[in-house]
Coordinates of C-alpha atoms in Angstrom, one line a residue:
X1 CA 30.7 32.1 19.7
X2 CA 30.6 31.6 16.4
X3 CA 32.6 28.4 16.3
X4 CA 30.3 27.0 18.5
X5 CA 27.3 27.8 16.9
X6 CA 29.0 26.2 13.4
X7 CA 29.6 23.1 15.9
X8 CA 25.7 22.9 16.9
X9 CA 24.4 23.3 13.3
X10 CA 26.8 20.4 12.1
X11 CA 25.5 17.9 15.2
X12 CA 22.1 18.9 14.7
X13 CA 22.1 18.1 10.8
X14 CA 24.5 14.6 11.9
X15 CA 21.2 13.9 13.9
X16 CA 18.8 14.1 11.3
X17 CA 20.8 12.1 8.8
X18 CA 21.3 9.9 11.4
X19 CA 17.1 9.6 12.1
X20 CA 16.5 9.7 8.4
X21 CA 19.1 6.8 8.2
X22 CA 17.3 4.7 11.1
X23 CA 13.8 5.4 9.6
X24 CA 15.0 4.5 6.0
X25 CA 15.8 0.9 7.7
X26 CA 12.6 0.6 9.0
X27 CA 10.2 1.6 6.3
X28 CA 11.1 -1.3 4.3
X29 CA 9.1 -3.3 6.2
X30 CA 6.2 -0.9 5.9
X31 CA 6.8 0.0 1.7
X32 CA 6.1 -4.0 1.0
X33 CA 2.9 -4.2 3.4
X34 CA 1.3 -0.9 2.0
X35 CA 1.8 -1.2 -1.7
X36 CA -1.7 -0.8 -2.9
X37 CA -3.6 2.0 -4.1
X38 CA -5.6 2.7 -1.0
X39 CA -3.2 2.7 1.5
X40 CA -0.3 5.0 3.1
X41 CA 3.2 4.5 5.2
X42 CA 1.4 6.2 8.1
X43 CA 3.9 4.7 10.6
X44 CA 6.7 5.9 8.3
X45 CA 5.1 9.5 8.4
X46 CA 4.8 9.3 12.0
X47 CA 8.5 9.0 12.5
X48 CA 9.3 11.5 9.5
X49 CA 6.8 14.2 12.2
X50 CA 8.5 12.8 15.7
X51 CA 12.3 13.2 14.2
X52 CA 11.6 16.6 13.1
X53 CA 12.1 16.0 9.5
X54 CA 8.8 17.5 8.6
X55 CA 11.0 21.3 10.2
X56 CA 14.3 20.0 8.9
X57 CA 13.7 23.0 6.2
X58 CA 12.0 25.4 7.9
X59 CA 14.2 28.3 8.7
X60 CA 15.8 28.4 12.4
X61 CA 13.7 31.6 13.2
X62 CA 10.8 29.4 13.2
X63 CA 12.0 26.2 14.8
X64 CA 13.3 24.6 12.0
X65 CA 17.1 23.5 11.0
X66 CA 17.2 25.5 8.1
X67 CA 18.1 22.3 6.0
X68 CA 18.3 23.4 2.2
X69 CA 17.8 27.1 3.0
X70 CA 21.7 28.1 3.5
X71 CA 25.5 26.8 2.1
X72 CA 26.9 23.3 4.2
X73 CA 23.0 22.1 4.3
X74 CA 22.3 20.9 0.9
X75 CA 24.1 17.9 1.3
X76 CA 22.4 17.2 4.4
X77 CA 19.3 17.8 2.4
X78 CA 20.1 15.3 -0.3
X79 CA 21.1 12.7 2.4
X80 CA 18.3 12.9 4.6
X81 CA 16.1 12.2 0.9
X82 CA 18.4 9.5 -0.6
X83 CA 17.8 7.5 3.3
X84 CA 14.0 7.5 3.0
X85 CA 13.9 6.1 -0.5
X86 CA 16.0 3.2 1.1
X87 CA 13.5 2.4 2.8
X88 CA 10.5 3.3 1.0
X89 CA 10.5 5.6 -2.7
X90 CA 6.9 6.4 -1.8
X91 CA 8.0 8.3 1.5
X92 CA 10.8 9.5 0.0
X93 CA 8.3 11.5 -2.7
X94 CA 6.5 12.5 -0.2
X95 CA 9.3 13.5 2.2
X96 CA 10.5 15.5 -1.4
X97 CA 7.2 17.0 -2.3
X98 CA 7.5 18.2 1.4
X99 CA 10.5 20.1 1.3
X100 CA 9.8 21.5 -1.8
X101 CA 6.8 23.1 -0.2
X102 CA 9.4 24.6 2.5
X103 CA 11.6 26.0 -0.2
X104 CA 9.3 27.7 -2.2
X105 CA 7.3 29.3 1.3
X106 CA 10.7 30.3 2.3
X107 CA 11.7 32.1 -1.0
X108 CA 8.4 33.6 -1.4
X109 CA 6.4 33.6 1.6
X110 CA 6.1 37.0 3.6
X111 CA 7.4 36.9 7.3
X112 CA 4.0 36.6 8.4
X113 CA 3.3 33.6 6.2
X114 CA 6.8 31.8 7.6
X115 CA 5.7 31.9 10.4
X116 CA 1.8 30.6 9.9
X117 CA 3.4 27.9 8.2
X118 CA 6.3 26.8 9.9
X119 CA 3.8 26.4 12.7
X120 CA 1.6 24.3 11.0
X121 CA 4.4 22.1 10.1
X122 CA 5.7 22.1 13.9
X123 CA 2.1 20.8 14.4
X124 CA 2.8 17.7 12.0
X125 CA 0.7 19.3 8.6
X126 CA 2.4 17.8 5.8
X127 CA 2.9 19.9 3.1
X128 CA 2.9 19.1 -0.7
X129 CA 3.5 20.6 -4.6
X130 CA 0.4 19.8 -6.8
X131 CA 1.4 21.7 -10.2
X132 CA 0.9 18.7 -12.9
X133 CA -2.7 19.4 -14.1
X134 CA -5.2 18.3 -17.3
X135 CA -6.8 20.1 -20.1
X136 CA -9.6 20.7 -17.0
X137 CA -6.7 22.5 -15.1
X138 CA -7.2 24.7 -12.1
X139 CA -8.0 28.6 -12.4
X140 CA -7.7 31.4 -9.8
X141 CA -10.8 34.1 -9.9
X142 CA -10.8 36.8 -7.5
X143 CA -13.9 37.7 -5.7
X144 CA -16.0 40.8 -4.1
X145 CA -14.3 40.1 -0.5
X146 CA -10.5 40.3 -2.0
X147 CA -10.3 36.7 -1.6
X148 CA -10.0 34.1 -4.3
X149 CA -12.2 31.4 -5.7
X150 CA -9.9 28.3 -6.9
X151 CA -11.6 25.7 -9.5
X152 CA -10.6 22.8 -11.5
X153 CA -7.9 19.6 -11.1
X154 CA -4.9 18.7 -10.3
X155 CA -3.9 15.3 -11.5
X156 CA -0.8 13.5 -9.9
X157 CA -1.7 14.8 -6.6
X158 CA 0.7 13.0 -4.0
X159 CA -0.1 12.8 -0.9
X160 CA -4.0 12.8 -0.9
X161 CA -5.8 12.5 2.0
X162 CA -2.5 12.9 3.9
X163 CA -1.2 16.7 2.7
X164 CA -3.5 18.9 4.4
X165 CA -1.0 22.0 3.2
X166 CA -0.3 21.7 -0.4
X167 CA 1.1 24.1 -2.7
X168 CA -1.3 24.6 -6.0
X169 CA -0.3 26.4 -9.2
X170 CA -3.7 28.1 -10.9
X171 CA -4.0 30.3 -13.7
X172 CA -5.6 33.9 -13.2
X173 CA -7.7 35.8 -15.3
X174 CA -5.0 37.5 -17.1
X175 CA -2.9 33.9 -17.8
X176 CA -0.4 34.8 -14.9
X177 CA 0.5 31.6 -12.7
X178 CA 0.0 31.9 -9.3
X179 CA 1.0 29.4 -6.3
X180 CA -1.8 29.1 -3.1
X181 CA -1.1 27.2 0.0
X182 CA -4.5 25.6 -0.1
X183 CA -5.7 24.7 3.9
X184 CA -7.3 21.3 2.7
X185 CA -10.0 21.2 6.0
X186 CA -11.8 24.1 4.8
X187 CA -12.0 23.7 1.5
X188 CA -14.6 21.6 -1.2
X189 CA -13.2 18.9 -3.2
X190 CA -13.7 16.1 -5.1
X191 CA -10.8 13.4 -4.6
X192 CA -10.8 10.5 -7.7
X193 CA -9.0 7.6 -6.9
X194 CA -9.5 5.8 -9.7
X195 CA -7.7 8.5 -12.2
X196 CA -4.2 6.5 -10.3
X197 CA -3.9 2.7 -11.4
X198 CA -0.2 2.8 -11.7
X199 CA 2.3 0.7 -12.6
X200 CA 4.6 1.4 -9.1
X201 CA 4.3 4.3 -6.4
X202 CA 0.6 3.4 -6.0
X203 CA 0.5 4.0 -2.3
X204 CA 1.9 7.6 -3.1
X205 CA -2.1 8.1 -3.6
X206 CA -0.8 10.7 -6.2
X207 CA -5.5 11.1 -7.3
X208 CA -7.0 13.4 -9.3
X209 CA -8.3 16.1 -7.0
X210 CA -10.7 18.6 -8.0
X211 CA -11.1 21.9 -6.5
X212 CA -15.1 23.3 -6.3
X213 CA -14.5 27.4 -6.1
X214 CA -12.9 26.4 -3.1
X215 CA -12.3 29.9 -1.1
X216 CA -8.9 31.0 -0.7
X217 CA -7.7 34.0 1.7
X218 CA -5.2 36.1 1.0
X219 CA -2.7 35.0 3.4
X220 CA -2.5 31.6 1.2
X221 CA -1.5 33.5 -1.4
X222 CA 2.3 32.8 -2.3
X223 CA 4.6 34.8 -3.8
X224 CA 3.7 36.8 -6.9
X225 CA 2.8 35.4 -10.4
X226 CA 5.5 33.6 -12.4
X227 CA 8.1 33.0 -9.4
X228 CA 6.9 29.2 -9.3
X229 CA 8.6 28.8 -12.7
X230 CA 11.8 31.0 -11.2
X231 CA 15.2 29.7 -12.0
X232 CA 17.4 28.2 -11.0
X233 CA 14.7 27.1 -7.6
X234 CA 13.0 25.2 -10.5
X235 CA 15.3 22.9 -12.7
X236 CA 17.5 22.1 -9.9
X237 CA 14.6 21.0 -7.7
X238 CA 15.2 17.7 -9.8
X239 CA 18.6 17.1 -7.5
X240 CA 16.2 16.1 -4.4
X241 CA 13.9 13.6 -6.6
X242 CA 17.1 12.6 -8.0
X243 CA 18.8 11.8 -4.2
X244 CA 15.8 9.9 -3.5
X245 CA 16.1 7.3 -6.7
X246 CA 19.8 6.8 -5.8
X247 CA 18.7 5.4 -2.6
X248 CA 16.6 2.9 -4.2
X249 CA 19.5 1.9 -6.2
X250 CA 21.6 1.8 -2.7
X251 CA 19.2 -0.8 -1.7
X252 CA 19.0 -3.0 -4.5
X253 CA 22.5 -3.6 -4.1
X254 CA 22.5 -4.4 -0.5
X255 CA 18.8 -6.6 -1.3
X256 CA 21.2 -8.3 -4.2
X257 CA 24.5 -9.3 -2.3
X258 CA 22.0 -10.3 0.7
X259 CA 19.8 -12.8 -1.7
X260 CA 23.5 -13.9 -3.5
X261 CA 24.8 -14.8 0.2
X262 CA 22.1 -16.5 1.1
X263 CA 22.0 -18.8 -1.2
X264 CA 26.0 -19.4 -1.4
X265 CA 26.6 -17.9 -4.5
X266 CA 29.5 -16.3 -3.7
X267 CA 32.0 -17.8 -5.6
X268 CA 29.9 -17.8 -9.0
X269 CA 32.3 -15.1 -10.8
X270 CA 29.7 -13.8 -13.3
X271 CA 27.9 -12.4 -10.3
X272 CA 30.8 -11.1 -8.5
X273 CA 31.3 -8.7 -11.4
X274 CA 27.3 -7.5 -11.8
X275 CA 28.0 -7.0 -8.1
X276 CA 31.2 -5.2 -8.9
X277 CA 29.5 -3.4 -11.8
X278 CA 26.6 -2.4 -9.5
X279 CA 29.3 -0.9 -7.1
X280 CA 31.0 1.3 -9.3
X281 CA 27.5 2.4 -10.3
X282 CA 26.1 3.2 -6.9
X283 CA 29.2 4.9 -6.1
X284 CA 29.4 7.2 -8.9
X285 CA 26.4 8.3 -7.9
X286 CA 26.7 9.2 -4.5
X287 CA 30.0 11.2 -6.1
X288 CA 27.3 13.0 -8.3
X289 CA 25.2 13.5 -5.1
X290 CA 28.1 15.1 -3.5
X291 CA 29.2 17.2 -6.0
X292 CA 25.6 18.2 -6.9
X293 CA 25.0 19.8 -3.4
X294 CA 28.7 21.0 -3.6
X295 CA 27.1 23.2 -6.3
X296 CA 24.2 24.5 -4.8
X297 CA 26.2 25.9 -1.7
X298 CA 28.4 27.5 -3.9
X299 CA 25.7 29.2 -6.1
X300 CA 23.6 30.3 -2.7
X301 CA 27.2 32.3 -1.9
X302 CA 27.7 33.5 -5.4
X303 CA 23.7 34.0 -7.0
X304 CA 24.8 35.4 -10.1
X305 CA 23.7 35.1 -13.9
X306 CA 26.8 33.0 -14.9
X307 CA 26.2 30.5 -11.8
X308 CA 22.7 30.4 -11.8
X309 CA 23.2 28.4 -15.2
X310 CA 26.1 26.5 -14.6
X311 CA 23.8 25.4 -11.5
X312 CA 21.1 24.4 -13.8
X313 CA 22.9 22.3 -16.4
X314 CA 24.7 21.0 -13.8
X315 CA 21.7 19.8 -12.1
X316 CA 20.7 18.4 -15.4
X317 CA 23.7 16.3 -15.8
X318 CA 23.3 14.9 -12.3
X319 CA 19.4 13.9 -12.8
X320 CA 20.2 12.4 -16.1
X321 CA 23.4 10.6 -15.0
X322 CA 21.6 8.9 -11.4
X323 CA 18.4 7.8 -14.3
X324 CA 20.7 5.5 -16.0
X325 CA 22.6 4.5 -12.9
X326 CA 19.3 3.1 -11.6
X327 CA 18.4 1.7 -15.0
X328 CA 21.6 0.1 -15.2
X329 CA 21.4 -1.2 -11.3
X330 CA 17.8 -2.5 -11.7
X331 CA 19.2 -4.4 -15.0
X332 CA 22.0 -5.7 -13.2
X333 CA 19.9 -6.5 -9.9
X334 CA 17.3 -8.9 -12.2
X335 CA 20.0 -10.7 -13.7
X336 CA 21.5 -11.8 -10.4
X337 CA 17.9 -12.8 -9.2
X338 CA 16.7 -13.8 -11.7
X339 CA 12.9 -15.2 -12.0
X340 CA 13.2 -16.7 -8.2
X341 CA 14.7 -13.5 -6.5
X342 CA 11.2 -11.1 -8.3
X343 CA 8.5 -13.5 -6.4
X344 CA 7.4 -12.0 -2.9
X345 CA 8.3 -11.4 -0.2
X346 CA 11.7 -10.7 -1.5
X347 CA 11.6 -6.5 -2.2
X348 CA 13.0 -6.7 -5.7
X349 CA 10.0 -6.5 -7.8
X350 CA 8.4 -3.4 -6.0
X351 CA 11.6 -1.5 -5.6
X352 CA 11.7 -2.3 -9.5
X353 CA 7.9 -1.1 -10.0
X354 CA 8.4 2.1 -7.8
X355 CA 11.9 2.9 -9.4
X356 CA 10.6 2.5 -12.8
X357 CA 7.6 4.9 -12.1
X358 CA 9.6 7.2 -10.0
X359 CA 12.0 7.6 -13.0
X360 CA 9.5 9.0 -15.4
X361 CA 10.5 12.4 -14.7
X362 CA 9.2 15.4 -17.0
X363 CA 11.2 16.5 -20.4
X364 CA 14.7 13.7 -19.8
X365 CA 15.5 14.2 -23.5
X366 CA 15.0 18.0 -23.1
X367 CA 17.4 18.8 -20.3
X368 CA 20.3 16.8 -22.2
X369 CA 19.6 18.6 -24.8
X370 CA 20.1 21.8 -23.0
X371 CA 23.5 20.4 -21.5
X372 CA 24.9 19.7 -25.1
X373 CA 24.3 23.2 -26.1
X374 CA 25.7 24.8 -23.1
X375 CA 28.6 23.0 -23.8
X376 CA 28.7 24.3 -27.3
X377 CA 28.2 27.1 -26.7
X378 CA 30.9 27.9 -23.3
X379 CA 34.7 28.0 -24.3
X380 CA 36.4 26.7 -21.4
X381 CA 38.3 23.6 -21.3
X382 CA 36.5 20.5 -20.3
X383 CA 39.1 20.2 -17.2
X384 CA 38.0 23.5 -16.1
X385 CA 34.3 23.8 -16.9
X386 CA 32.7 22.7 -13.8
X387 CA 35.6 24.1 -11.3
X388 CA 33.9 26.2 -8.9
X389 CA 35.5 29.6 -8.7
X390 CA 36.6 29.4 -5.4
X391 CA 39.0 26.6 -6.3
X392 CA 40.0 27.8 -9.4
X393 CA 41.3 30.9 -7.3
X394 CA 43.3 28.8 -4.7
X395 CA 44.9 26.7 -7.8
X396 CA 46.0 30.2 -9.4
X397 CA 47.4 31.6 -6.1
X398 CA 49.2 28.2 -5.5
X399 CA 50.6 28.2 -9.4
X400 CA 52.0 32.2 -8.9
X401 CA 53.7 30.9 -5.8

């Protein structure tokens, strides 16, 4: 029974790696004709809702695949992300900022709120993380009816206009942090477009969005305060944006050896090795990818104090590592090109723009900061440090025997 139940979970997660895979494809297409401010992959997201991707983490009890939530998915997880942003970076953040959402209601959230909120992703609500805020930042205030009043912004708000379910950090009275899944139909805000004139991601419609003592029930209320900022849920989130970069970088080689065939430049040997270069590049990645998930099935058998930081620094090495792969990709990819290869339609010079933007991640210098003095400060050998300790056991047993 069991073996067959092990079987079903592996075809089911094949399929929606396989539909992530297929919609990756086709959201190029889409990424180049909505890359403006204003506008949205809605096609995109309607295939992200009809392939179930928008349940892929939702716990099984609920409908959903359980995708990120138990050991042998996280790779899954980290495939299904690094397919979208293929196709589109944009979709990919948003298909991110989704799960996200599912994680933290799944770690947090009371049955009863599971289950609310599985079904409102079953019904095609997509879900987001607004947490990056302003000096006018966004405050919790309890009121007469045991219900809360949230106020103030949320800056880099993905999704707006299109997340009816997002997650929003606000500050209490007494300076605890507290997470709300805000129901965005029934609430008052103020959405400013013009706060997002970026450089790349502009159809992410990441707005400022202001909250005007916007009523929130109690059953929004998520978790208790502090357990956003819980580790290791919130320094290895960075794996998932990290799978969806490496994608890009996926496609700027295949966009690059496509251009170079085209115009029968195969035999130039300056651009076979930037193409080999880019190769080696893309692959080590996707051997960081592996690894990194790897790492997060072992820690969810083996939650301990030890693992839980060997998780995060691990994490930390990954993110940083992918960054300058896709630095080093989009270098190599514009010297291939070249001034003809960045003029439209060719994709090069949005996937560049999006990349770029994407990359500017929170505190880079800060989490390599934290691997160096980890390593510092941990004795084991460098062949031996990152072993996980289910291997380490099987090489011991083998060495006795």
């Amino acid at each position: 029974m069991k073996n067959h139940q092990h079987k079903n979970k592996r075809s089911n997660l094949a399929a929606l790696i396989l539909a992530a895979q297929v919609i990756g494809e086709s959201a190029l297409v889409e990424a180049a004709e909505t890359d403006d401010v204003y506008s949205f992959a809605e096609k995109t997201l309607a295939q992200l809702t009809s392939a179930k991707l928008l349940m892929a983490s939702v716990s099984e009890r609920y409908g959903g695949q359980d995708v990120g939530l138990v050991p042998g998915t996280n790779l899954a997880m980290l495939t299904i992300l690094k397919h979208i942003g293929r196709g589109n970076l944009v979709m990919g953040r948003v298909l991110e900022g989704h799960i996200n959402a599912q994680l933290l209601i799944h770690q947090f959230g009371s049955e009863k709120q599971k289950k609310r909120f599985a079904a409102d992703a079953l019904r095609g609500r997509l879900f987001a993380v607004w947490n990056t805020q302003a000096e006018d930042g966004t405050v919790l205030s309890k009121n007469k009816k045991g219900t809360y009043h949230l106020t103030g912004s949320k800056t880099f708000a993905t999704g707006t206009d299109y997340v009816t379910r997002p997650i929003v950090t606000a500050a209490k009275k007494d300076g605890s942090w507290h997470m709300c899944v805000v129901p965005m139909e029934e609430v008052h805000i103020i959405s400013d477009p013009n706060w997002w004139n970026p450089m790349g991601m502009k159809a992410s419609r990441s707005f400022k969005m202001t909250f005007v003592k916007s009523s929130i029930a109690k059953i929004n209320m998520l978790g208790s305060a502090g357990q956003y900022y819980q580790q290791p849920g919130f320094s290895s989130g960075s794996v998932r944006f990290a799978a969806v970069q490496l994608g890009a970088a996926e496609r700027l080689l295949d966009e690059t050896r496509t251009y170079l065939i085209s115009l029968n430049r195969i035999k130039d040997p300056f651009q076979n090795t930037r193409l080999g270069q880019m190769a080696i590049l893309v692959e080590s990645g996707n051997l960081w990818l592996k690894a990194a998930a790897g790492r997060m099935d072992h820690y969810m058998k083996n939650s301990t104090k030890a693992e839980e930081k060997k998780l995060m620094i691990y994490v930390n090495m990954m993110r940083t590592a992918i960054e300058q792969i896709c630095i080093d990709i989009m270098n190599l990819c514009q010297k291939c090109v070249g001034a003809r290869g960045l003029n439209k339609p060719y994709h090069f010079e949005r996937i560049i723009r999006d990349l770029s933007t994407y990359l500017r991640q929170p505190a880079p210098d800060t989490v390599l900061a934290e691997v160096g003095e980890y390593i510092l400060h941990n004795g084991v050998a460098a062949d031996e440090m990152w072993n996980l300790s289910i291997y380490k056991k099987k090489n011991n047993e083998s060495r006795k025997v």
